[in-house]
Structures are given as structure tokens and as C-alpha cells.
Coordinates of C-alpha atoms in Angstrom, one line a residue:
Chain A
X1 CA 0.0 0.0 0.0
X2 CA 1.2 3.5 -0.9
X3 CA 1.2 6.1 1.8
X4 CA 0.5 9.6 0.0
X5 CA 3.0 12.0 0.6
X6 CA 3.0 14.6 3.6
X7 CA 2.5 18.0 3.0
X8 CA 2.4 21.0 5.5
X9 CA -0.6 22.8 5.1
X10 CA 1.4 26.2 4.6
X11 CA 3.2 24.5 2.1
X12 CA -0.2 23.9 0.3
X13 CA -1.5 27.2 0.7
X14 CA 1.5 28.9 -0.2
X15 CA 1.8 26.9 -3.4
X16 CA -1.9 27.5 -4.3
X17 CA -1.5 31.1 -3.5
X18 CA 1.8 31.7 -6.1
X19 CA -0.4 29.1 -8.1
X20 CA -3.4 31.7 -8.4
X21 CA -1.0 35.0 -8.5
X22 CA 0.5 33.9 -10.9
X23 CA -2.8 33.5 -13.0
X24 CA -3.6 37.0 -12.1
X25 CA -0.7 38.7 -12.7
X26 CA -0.7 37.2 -16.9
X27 CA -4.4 39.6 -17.0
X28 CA -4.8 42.9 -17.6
X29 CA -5.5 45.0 -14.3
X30 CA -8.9 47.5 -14.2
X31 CA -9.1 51.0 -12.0
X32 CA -12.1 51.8 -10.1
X33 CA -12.0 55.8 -9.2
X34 CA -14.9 57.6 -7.7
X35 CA -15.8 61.0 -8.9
X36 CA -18.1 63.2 -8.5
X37 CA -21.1 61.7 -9.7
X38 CA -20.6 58.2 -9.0
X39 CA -17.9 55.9 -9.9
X40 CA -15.5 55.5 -12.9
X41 CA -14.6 51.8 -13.8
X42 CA -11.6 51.2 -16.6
X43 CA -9.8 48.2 -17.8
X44 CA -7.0 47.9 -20.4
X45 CA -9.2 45.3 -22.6
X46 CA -8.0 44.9 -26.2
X47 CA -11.3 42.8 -27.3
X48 CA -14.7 44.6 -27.9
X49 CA -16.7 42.2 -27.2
X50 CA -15.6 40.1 -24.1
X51 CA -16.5 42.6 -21.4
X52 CA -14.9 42.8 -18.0
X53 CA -16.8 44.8 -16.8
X54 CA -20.8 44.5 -15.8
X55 CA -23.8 45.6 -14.9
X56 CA -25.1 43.7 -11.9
X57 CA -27.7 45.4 -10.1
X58 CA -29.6 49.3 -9.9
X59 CA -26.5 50.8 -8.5
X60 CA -24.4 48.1 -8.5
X61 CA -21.4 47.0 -10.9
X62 CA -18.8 44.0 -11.1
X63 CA -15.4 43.8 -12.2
X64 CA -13.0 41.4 -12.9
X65 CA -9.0 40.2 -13.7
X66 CA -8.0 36.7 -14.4
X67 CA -9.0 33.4 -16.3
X68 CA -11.7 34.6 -18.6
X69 CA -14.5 31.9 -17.8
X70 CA -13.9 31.9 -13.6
X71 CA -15.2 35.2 -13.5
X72 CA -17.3 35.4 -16.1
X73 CA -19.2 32.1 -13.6
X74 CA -18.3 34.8 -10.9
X75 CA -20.0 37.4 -12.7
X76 CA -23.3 35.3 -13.6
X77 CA -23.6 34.3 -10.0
X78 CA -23.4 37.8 -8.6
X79 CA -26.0 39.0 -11.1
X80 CA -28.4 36.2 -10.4
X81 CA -27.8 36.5 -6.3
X82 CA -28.7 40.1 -7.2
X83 CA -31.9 39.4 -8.7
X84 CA -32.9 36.6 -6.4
X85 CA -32.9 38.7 -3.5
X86 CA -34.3 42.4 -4.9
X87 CA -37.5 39.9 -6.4
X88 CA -37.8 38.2 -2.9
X89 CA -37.7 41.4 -1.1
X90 CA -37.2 45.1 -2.5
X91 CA -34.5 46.7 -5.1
X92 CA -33.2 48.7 -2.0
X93 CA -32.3 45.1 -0.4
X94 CA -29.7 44.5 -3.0
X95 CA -26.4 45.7 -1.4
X96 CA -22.3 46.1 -2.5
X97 CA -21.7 45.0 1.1
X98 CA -24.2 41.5 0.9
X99 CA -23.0 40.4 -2.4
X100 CA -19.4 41.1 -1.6
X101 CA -19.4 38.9 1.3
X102 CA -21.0 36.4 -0.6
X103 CA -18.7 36.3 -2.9
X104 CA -15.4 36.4 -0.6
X105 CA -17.3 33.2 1.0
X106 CA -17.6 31.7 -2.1
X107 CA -13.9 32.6 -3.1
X108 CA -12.4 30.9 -0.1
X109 CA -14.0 27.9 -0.2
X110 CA -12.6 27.1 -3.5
X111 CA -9.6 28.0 -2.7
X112 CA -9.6 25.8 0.3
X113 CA -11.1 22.9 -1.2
X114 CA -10.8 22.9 -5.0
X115 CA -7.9 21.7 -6.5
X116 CA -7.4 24.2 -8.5
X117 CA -8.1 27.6 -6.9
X118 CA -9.3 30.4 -9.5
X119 CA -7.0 32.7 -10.8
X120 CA -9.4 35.7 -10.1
X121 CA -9.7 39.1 -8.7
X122 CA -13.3 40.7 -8.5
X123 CA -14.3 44.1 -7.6
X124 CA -17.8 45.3 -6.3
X125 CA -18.9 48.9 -6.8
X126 CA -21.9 50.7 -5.7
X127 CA -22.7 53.8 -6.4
X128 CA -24.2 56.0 -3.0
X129 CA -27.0 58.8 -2.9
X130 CA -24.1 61.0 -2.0
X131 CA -20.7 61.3 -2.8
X132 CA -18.7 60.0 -0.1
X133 CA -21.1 56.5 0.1
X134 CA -20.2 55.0 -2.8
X135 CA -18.8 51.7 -1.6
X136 CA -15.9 49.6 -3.5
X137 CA -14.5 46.4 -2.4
X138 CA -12.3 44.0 -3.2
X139 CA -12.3 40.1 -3.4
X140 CA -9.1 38.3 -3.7
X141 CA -8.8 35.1 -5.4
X142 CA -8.7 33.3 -1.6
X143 CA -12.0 35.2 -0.5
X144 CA -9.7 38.0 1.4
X145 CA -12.4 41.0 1.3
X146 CA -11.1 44.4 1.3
X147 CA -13.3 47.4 2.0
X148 CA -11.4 50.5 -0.3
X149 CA -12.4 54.2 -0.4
X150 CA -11.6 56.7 -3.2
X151 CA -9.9 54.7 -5.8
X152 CA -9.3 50.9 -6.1
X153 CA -7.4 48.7 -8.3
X154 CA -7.3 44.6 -9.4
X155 CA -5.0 42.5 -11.5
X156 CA -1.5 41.8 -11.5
X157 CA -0.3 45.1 -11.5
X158 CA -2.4 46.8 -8.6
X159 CA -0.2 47.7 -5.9
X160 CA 1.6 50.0 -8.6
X161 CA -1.4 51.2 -10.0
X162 CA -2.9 52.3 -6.6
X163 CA 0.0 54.1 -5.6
X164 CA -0.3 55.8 -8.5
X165 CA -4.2 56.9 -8.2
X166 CA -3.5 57.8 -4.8
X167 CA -1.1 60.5 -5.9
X168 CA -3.7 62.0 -8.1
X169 CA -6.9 61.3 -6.7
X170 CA -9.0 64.2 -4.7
X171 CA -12.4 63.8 -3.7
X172 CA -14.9 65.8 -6.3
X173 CA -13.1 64.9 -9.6
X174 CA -15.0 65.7 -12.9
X175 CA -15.6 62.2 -15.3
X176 CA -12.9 63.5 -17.4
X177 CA -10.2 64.2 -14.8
X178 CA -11.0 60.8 -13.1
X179 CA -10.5 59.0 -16.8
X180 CA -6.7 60.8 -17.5
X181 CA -6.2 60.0 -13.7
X182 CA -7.0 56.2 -14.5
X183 CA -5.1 56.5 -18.2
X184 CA -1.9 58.3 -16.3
X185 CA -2.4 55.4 -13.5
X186 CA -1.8 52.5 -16.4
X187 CA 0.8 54.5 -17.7
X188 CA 2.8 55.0 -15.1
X189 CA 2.7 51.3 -13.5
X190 CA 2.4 48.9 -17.2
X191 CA 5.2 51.4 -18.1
X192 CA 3.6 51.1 -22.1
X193 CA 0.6 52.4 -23.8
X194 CA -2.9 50.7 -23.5
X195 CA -4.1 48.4 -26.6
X196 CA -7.8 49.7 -25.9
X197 CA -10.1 50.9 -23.2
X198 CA -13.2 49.9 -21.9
X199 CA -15.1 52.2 -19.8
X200 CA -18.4 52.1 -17.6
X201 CA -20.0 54.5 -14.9
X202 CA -22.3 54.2 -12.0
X203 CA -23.7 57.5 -12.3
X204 CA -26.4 58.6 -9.9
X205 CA -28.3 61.0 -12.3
X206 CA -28.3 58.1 -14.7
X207 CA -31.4 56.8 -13.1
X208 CA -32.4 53.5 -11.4
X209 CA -29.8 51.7 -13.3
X210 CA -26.9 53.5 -12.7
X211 CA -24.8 51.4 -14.6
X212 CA -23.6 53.4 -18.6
X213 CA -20.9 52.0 -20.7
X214 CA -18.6 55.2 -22.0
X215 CA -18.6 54.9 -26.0
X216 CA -15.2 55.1 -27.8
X217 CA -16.1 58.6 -29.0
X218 CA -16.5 60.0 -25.2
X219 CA -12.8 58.2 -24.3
X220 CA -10.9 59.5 -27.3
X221 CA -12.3 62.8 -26.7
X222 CA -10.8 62.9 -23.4
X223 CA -7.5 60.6 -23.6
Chain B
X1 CA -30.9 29.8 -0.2
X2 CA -30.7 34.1 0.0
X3 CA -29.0 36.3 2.0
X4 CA -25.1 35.8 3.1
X5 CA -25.3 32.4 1.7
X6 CA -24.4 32.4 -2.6
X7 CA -25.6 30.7 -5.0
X8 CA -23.8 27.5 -6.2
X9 CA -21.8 28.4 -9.0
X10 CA -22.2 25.1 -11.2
X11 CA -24.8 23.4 -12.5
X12 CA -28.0 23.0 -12.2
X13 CA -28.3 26.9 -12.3
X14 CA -29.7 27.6 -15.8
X15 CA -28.6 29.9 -18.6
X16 CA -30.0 33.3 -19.0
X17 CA -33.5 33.1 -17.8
X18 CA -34.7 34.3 -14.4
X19 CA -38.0 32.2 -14.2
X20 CA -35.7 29.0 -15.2
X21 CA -33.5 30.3 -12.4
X22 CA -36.3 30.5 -9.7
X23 CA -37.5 27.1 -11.3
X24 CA -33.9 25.3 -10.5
X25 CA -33.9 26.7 -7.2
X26 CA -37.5 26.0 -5.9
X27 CA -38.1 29.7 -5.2
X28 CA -40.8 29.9 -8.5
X29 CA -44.1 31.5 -7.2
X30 CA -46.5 28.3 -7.1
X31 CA -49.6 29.4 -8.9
X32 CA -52.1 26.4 -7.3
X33 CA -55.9 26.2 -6.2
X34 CA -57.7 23.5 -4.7
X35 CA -59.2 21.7 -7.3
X36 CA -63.2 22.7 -6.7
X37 CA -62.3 25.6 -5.0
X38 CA -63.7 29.0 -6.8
X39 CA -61.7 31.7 -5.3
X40 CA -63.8 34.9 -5.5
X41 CA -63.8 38.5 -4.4
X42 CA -60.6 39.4 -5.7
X43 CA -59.7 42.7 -7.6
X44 CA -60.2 42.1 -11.1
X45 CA -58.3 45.1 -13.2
X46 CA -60.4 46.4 -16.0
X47 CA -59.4 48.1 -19.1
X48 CA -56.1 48.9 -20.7
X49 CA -55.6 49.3 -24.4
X50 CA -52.6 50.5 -26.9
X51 CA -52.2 52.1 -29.9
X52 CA -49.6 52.8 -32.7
X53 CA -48.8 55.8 -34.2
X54 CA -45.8 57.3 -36.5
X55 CA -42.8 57.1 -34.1
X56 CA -44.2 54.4 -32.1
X57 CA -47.3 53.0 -29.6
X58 CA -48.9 54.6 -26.7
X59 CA -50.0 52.1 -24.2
X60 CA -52.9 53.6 -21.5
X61 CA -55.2 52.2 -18.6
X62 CA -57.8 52.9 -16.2
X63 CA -57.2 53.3 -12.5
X64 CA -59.6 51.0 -11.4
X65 CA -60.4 48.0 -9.6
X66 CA -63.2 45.9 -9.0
X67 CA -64.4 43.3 -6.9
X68 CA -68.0 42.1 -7.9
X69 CA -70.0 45.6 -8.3
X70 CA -67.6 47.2 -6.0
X71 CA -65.0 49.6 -6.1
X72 CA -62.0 47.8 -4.9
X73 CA -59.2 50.3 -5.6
X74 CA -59.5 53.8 -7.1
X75 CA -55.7 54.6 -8.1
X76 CA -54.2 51.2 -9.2
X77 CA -51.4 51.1 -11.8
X78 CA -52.4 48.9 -14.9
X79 CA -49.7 49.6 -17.4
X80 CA -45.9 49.5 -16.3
X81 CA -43.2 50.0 -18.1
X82 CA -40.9 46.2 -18.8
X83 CA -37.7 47.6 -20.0
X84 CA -36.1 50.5 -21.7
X85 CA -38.4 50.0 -24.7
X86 CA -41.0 48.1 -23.7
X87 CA -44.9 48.4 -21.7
X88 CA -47.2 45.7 -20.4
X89 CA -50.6 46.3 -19.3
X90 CA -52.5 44.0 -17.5
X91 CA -56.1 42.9 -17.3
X92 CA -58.2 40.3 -15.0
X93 CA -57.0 39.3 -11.3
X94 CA -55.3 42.1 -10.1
X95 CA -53.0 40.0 -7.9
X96 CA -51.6 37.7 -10.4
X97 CA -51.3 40.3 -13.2
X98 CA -49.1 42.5 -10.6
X99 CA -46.8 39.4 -9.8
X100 CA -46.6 38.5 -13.4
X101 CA -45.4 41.7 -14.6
X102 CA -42.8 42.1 -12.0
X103 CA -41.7 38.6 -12.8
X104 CA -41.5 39.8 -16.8
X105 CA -39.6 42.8 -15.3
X106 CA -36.6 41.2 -13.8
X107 CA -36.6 38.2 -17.1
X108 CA -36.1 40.7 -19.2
X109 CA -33.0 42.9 -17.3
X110 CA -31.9 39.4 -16.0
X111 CA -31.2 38.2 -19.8
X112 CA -30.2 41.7 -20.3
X113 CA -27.4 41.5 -18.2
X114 CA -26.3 38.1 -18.5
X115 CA -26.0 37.9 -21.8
X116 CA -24.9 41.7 -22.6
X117 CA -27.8 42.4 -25.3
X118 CA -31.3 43.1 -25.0
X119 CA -34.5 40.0 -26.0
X120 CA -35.9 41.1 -29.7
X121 CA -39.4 42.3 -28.8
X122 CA -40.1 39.5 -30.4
X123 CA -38.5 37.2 -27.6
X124 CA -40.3 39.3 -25.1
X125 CA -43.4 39.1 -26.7
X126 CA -43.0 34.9 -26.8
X127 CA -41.6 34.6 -23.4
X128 CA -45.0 36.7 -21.7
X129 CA -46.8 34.6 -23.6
X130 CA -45.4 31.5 -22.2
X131 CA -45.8 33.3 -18.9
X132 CA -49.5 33.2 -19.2
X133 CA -49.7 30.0 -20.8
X134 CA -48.2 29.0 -17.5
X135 CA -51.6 30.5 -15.7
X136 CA -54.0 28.5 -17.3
X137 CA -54.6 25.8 -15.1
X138 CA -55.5 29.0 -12.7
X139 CA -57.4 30.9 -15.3
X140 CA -60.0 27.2 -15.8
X141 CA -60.5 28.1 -12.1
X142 CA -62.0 31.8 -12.6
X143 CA -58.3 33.4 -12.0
X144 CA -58.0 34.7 -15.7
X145 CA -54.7 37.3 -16.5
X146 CA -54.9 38.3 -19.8
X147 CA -52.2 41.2 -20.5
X148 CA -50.8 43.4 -23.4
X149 CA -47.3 44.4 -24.6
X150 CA -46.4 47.1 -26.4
X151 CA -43.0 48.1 -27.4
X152 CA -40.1 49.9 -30.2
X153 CA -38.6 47.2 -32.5
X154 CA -35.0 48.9 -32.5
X155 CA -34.8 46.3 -35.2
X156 CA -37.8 47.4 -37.5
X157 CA -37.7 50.9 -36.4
X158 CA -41.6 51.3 -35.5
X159 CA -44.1 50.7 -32.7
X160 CA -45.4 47.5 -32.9
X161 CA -48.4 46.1 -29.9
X162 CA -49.5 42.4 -29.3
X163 CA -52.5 41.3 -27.4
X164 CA -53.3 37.6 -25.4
X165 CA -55.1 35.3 -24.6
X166 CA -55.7 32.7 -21.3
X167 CA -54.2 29.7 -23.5
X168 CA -50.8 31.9 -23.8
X169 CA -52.0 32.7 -27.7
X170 CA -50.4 35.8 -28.7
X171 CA -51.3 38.3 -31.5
X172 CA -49.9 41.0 -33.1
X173 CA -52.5 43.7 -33.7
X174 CA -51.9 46.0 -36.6
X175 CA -53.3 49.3 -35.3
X176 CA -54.6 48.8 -32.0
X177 CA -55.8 46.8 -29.3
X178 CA -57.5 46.6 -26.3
X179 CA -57.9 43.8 -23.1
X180 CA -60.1 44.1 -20.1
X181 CA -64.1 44.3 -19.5
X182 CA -64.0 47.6 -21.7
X183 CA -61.8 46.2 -24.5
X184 CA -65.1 45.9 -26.8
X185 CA -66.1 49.4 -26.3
X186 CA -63.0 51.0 -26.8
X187 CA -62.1 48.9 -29.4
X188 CA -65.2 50.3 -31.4
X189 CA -64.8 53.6 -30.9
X190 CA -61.5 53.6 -31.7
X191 CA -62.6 52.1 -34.9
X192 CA -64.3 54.9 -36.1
X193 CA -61.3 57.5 -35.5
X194 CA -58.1 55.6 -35.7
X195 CA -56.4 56.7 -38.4
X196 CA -52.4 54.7 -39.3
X197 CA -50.6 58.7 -39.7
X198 CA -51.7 59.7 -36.3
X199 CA -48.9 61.5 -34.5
X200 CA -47.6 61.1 -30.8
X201 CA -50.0 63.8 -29.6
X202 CA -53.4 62.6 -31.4
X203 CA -52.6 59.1 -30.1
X204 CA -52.6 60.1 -26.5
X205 CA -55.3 62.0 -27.2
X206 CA -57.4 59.1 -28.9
X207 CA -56.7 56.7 -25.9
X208 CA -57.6 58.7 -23.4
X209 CA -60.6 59.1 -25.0
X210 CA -61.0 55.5 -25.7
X211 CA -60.7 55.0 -22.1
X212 CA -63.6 57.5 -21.6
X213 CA -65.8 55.9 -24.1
X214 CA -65.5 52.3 -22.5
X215 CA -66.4 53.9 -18.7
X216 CA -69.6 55.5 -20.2
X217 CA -71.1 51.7 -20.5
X218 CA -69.2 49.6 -18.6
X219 CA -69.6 49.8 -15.0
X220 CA -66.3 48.6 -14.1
X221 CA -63.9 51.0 -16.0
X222 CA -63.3 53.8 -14.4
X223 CA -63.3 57.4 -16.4
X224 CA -60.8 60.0 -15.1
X225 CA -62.1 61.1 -12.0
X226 CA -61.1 65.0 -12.6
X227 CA -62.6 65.8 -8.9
X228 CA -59.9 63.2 -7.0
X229 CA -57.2 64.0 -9.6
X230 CA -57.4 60.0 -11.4
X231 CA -55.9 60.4 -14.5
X232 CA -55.4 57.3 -16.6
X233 CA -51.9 56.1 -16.5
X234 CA -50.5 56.8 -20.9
X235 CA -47.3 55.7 -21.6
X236 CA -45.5 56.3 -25.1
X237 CA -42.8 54.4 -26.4
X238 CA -40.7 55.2 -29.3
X239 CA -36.8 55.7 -30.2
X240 CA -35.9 57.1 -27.4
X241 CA -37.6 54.4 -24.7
X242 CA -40.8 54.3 -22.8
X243 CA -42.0 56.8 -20.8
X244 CA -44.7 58.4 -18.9
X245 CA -47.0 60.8 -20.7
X246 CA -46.7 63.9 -19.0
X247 CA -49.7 64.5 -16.0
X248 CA -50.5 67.9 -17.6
X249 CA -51.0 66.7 -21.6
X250 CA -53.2 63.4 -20.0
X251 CA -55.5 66.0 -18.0
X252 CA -56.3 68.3 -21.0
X253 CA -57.4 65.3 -23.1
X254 CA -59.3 63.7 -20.1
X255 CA -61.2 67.2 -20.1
X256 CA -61.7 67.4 -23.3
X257 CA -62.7 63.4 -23.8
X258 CA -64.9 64.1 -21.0
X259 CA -66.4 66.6 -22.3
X260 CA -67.4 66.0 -25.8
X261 CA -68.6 62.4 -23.9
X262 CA -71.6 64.4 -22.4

């Protein structure tokens, strides 16, 4: 009989951990930044078509870095939690803060018990009545949740690029100063220029659905 | 099922549809009544109707709901809007219709947003219908929902309105169309001044006064009530998306339908 080798749990975490990092870090990275009418969200995303970033709920929006089809599950399952609950209850029962938690429960227990953890990062972003209640957090691909205010970033490069926003960012930017901020951001951490944006807002005078992709006409005018 | 805990990630959640969703999880509303049982004394919504004119359709309703020969509610909301270019109006069991169109609501910004493109009003049109095909063991029992849908093909480019009935049969009416205890009589009149060139402004004109016409015979429609302030609720749809007819235009034609009604 064969006995299976021994290995120390830290040792599996660790190598799980580099394992997923180093998933995340071959993706392109994506900004949130709030401004003054909501918040800005902006990836470096090449394709057209295969959107990173989504519309999830009234005032709610999802973002994410990593293996294509983890968070595009990710994203399905956040939009359909969403719904679930604001049918079962009310719209104003749908929260950044419920579905974030969610999620970061979700997150760690496939990373504890799958084989293969996913190579993900996800953001949740909601936009408040008020500036100064927007809400933006963080999931890591191990379910770590981090609460962020002001600016937020995800991918492989986004300890540079939040250093980077933090320089710039004030409270009360216009859309166009929070886009160059974002554009400046990539530029200064990828240390190249981007292959195409894509661009969405929460905006709060957009209505009940908040959620507004920015055409390639209102990016070039600005960038 | 809700709350902190998420919803499994895998299989057996379905693809885009939020009723197929509901279904997989057990949470779809169970529409069921004790065979022999004749559930009665429940608000029954009366008339709603739509029209088509040269940008589009206008979609309007009474405010009223009976139960039996009695006034159940005075300011209920038959016609809501189901997406950025799309109405449904609702006539029969109040209760139902209400759930039903909130139901229609979220399917259509669920598949919205999980797929990244809007239904074809087509597909919208098909998927209410199967929505009230689902009511008709309910319907055999007295509980009938019979709605209407009315939208702006961004395909086509034009207003385009489709009436139902309790089997789930769906039909595309040319001009106009009407649902409801009132349908007949605002149908007809209709009839005699619908004409296909009528612009935005005549068309909101022309249902309101359709609206009048039916409450002049039938009981159970309720005109404008211009003492309370009950205006009919008009919605217009075209290019730009559905939205409410403003409170001031829908008065002046109830005063004027009302009037020329004496």
C-alpha cells in the first residue's frame, strides 16, 4: 500500500496562492476611481466584445481580472444573487456589502477545497446617494475582502497602480479628470501604452440603473 | 438559499432566464388552487388598451379595480413599463397580473445582463406569452390574466403592440388593441377615428378618449375622475424608450374626452 506523501498545510496554501498569483498577474489590471457623480470603472481590454466589466444590479457594478471563464461564472452568480434577492424582497435590499461577502465566501471555499483555486480578482462597486457613500471592495482570489475608499485597483499590477491613483486622486473629480487620472495610472505602472479601453460608470443621475458604458467617442475625446 | 449564503456556482443553475433560475432553485411563485375551490372576491383590473402611431405605440389604462359591483381600488397602476423599450398592461385578477409583470420585469433585465444584449421584442413578446400560458390551469378556475405588450422594435424601427389570450396565444395587432371588461367598447370607438398617420399627440389624445368611451357603459372601468385627480396612466414608447406621458397633456385630453362624452 502506498502512503500519499505529507505536505504541511502552509506549504499547500503557499503553493496554491503563487499558483493563483500567478494566474492573475498574466491579466490585464482595471481601475475603479470615484468621482463626482458616481464611480468610474476602466480596464485595459483589447477585445470589444468580451467585457470585464458589468452591470449587476440598480447601483451596483462587477469587475474582474483573471482566467476569462472563472469570472465570467463569478459574474453570472453575482448578477443572479442580485436578482434573487431584490424579487424576494425590494431593489433597496440589494447591497455592494451583501453580495461582496457572498462572494469572498464563495472565493475561499474554493480555494480551500478545490484543486485548483481560480486565478481571479473581483471588484464590487456601488454607487451612494451621496458622494462620499459609494462603496468599493475587493475580493481576492482566496476570498480576502477588502473594504477600499476613493480609488481601487485589481489585476496583476495593482499595488503600482494604486499608488499611482493615490497620488492623483481628490475627492470631487470631474468624469474627465477621473478617466486621465485612470489613463496616467496605467501608464505609469504597465510602463507602455494601452491596446484599448473599456469604460463604464455608476452615475447617480443616470437613473435607477446607474450602470452606462462610455462609447469610444467620449474616451478619445478625453485621452 | 438568500442572504449571506451564494448561490452555487455550477450546474444545475440555468442559462439566462430568471424564471428557469427561480425554477432550478425551488423559489418559482406556485400558482395552485384546490381543485373545486372557486376563489372569489378578488380585484379584477379592468381596461387597458394600446395604440400605434408614427414614431411608435402609446399604451394607456384605467385606474380602477373591482371586486364584484364594487369599487375595490380607485388609483391602481395597470400599465408599467418592462424595459427601456417596452410596456405591459395587465387585465383580470389584479393580484396575479401585478406578480406577473414584475416577474416579466426582472426576465427581461436578467437576460439583459447576463448575456450583454437586450430580447428582440419578439422574444419578449414569446416569453410573456409562455408566462401566461403557465396561468392557465389558474385561469379554468375563474383566476384569468390576460395582459398586453407594447413596445419599439430597435430592429424594424416602429411601434409595434401584441394582445393575449388565457391559453398563452399571442397576437400582433396592426393598429390597436385593447384587453379588459371595456376592450369591446374602446375597441369600437377607436374604430371609427383611428387613423395609421396619427402622431404622438393625437394618439394620447385618442386613448384617453378611448378610455372615456369604455367607462360610459361599462360599470367597471373607471373614467378620469377629474374631482380626485385619477388620471389614466399613458405611456409612449418610441426611439428614445418608454416613458410616462406627461400629468399635464393626459389631463387636458381627459377634459376634453370628458367633455365631448356628455
Amino acid at each position: 500500500m502506498t502512503v500519499p506523501f505529507y505536505v504541511a498545510p502552509e506549504q499547500l496554501v503557499r503553493d496554491k496562492a503563487e499558483f493563483a498569483r500567478k494566474g492573475i498577474a498574466r491579466g490585464r489590471s482595471i481601475v475603479a476611481i470615484e468621482y463626482d457623480r458616481g464611480v468610474l470603472l476602466l480596464a485595459e481590454n483589447p477585445s470589444r466584445v468580451l467585457h470585464k466589466i458589468s452591470e449587476v444590479y440598480d447601483r451596483i457594478a462587477f469587475a474582474g481580472v483573471g482566467k476569462y471563464n472563472e469570472f465570467e461564472t463569478l459574474r453570472k452568480a453575482v448578477i443572479r444573487q442580485a436578482d434573487i434577492t431584490g424579487y424576494m424582497y425590494a431593489r433597496g435590499d440589494v447591497t455592494a456589502m451583501g453580495l461582496a461577502t457572498a462572494f469572498s465566501q464563495t472565493l475561499g471555499h474554493i480555494f480551500i477545497h478545490e484543486l485548483k483555486p481560480f486565478e481571479v480578482e473581483i471588484l464590487i462597486a456601488e454607487v451612494g446617494e451621496r458622494p462620499g457613500e459609494n462603496k468599493l471592495f475587493k475580493i481576492s482570489y482566496d476570498g480576502t475582502l477588502y473594504d477600499q475608499q476613493g480609488v481601487a485597483a485589481i489585476g496583476g499590477k495593482s499595488e503600482e497602480l494604486e499608488r499611482a491613483l493615490r497620488d492623483g486622486f481628490s475627492e470631487g473629480l470631474g468624469l474627465d479628470q477621473a478617466i486621465r487620472l485612470g489613463v496616467e495610472a496605467f501608464r505609469t505602472a504597465e510602463g507602455r501604452e494601452s491596446e484599448g479601453w473599456e469604460a463604464a460608470v455608476l452615475d447617480r443621475t443616470n437613473g435607477r440603473r446607474a450602470f452606462r458604458r462610455l462609447t469610444d467617442e467620449e474616451l478619445r475625446s478625453v485621452v | 438559499m438568500i442572504g449571506p449564503t451564494p448561490i452555487p456556482l455550477g450546474e444545475p443553475v440555468p442559462g439566462s432566464s430568471f424564471v428557469g433560475l427561480l425554477d432550478s432553485l425551488g423559489l418559482a411563485p406556485r400558482w395552485e388552487v384546490p381543485p373545486g375551490a372557486t376563489p372569489a372576491g378578488l380585484p379584477e383590473g379592468t381596461t387597458v388598451l394600446a395604440l400605434r402611431h408614427e414614431e411608435g405605440v402609446v399604451m394607456a389604462g384605467d385606474r380602477q379595480a373591482t371586486e364584484g359591483h364594487l369599487v375595490a381600488h380607485r388609483y391602481i397602476q395597470k400599465v408599467f413599463p418592462a424595459d427601456r423599450f417596452s410596456a405591459v398592461a395587465i387585465a383580470g385578477t389584479a393580484g396575479l397580473a401585478m406578480e406577473l409583470v414584475r416577474l416579466f420585469q426582472v426576465e427581461l433585465e436578467h437576460y439583459e445582463k447576463i448575456e450583454g444584449t437586450r430580447l428582440s421584442l419578439e422574444g419578449k413578446a414569446n416569453f410573456l406569452a409562455r408566462l401566461v400560458r403557465g396561468q392557465l390551469p389558474m385561469a379554468m378556475q375563474g383566476l384569468v390574466v390576460v395582459p398586453m405588450f407594447a413596445g419599439y422594435d430597435e430592429t424594424d424601427r416602429r411601434g409595434r403592440l401584441f394582445t393575449f389570450d388565457v391559453v398563452g396565444g399571442r397576437y400582433e395587432e396592426r393598429d390597436y388593441g385593447s384587453t379588459g371588461s371595456g376592450a369591446r367598447l374602446a375597441k369600437s370607438y377607436l374604430r371609427s377615428v383611428y387613423r395609421p398617420d396619427v402622431d404622438r399627440v393625437r394618439a394620447v389624445e385618442l386613448a384617453v378618449a378611448a378610455l372615456v368611451a369604455a367607462s360610459e357603459e361599462d360599470t367597471a372601468t373607471g373614467g378620469p375622475d377629474l374631482r380626485r385627480g385619477i388620471l389614466p396612466n399613458v405611456y409612449s414608447i418610441d426611439a428614445q424608450g418608454v416613458h410616462e406621458v406627461d400629468e399635464a397633456e393626459v389631463r387636458a385630453a381627459a377634459e376634453r374626452a370628458v367633455e365631448e362624452a356628455l
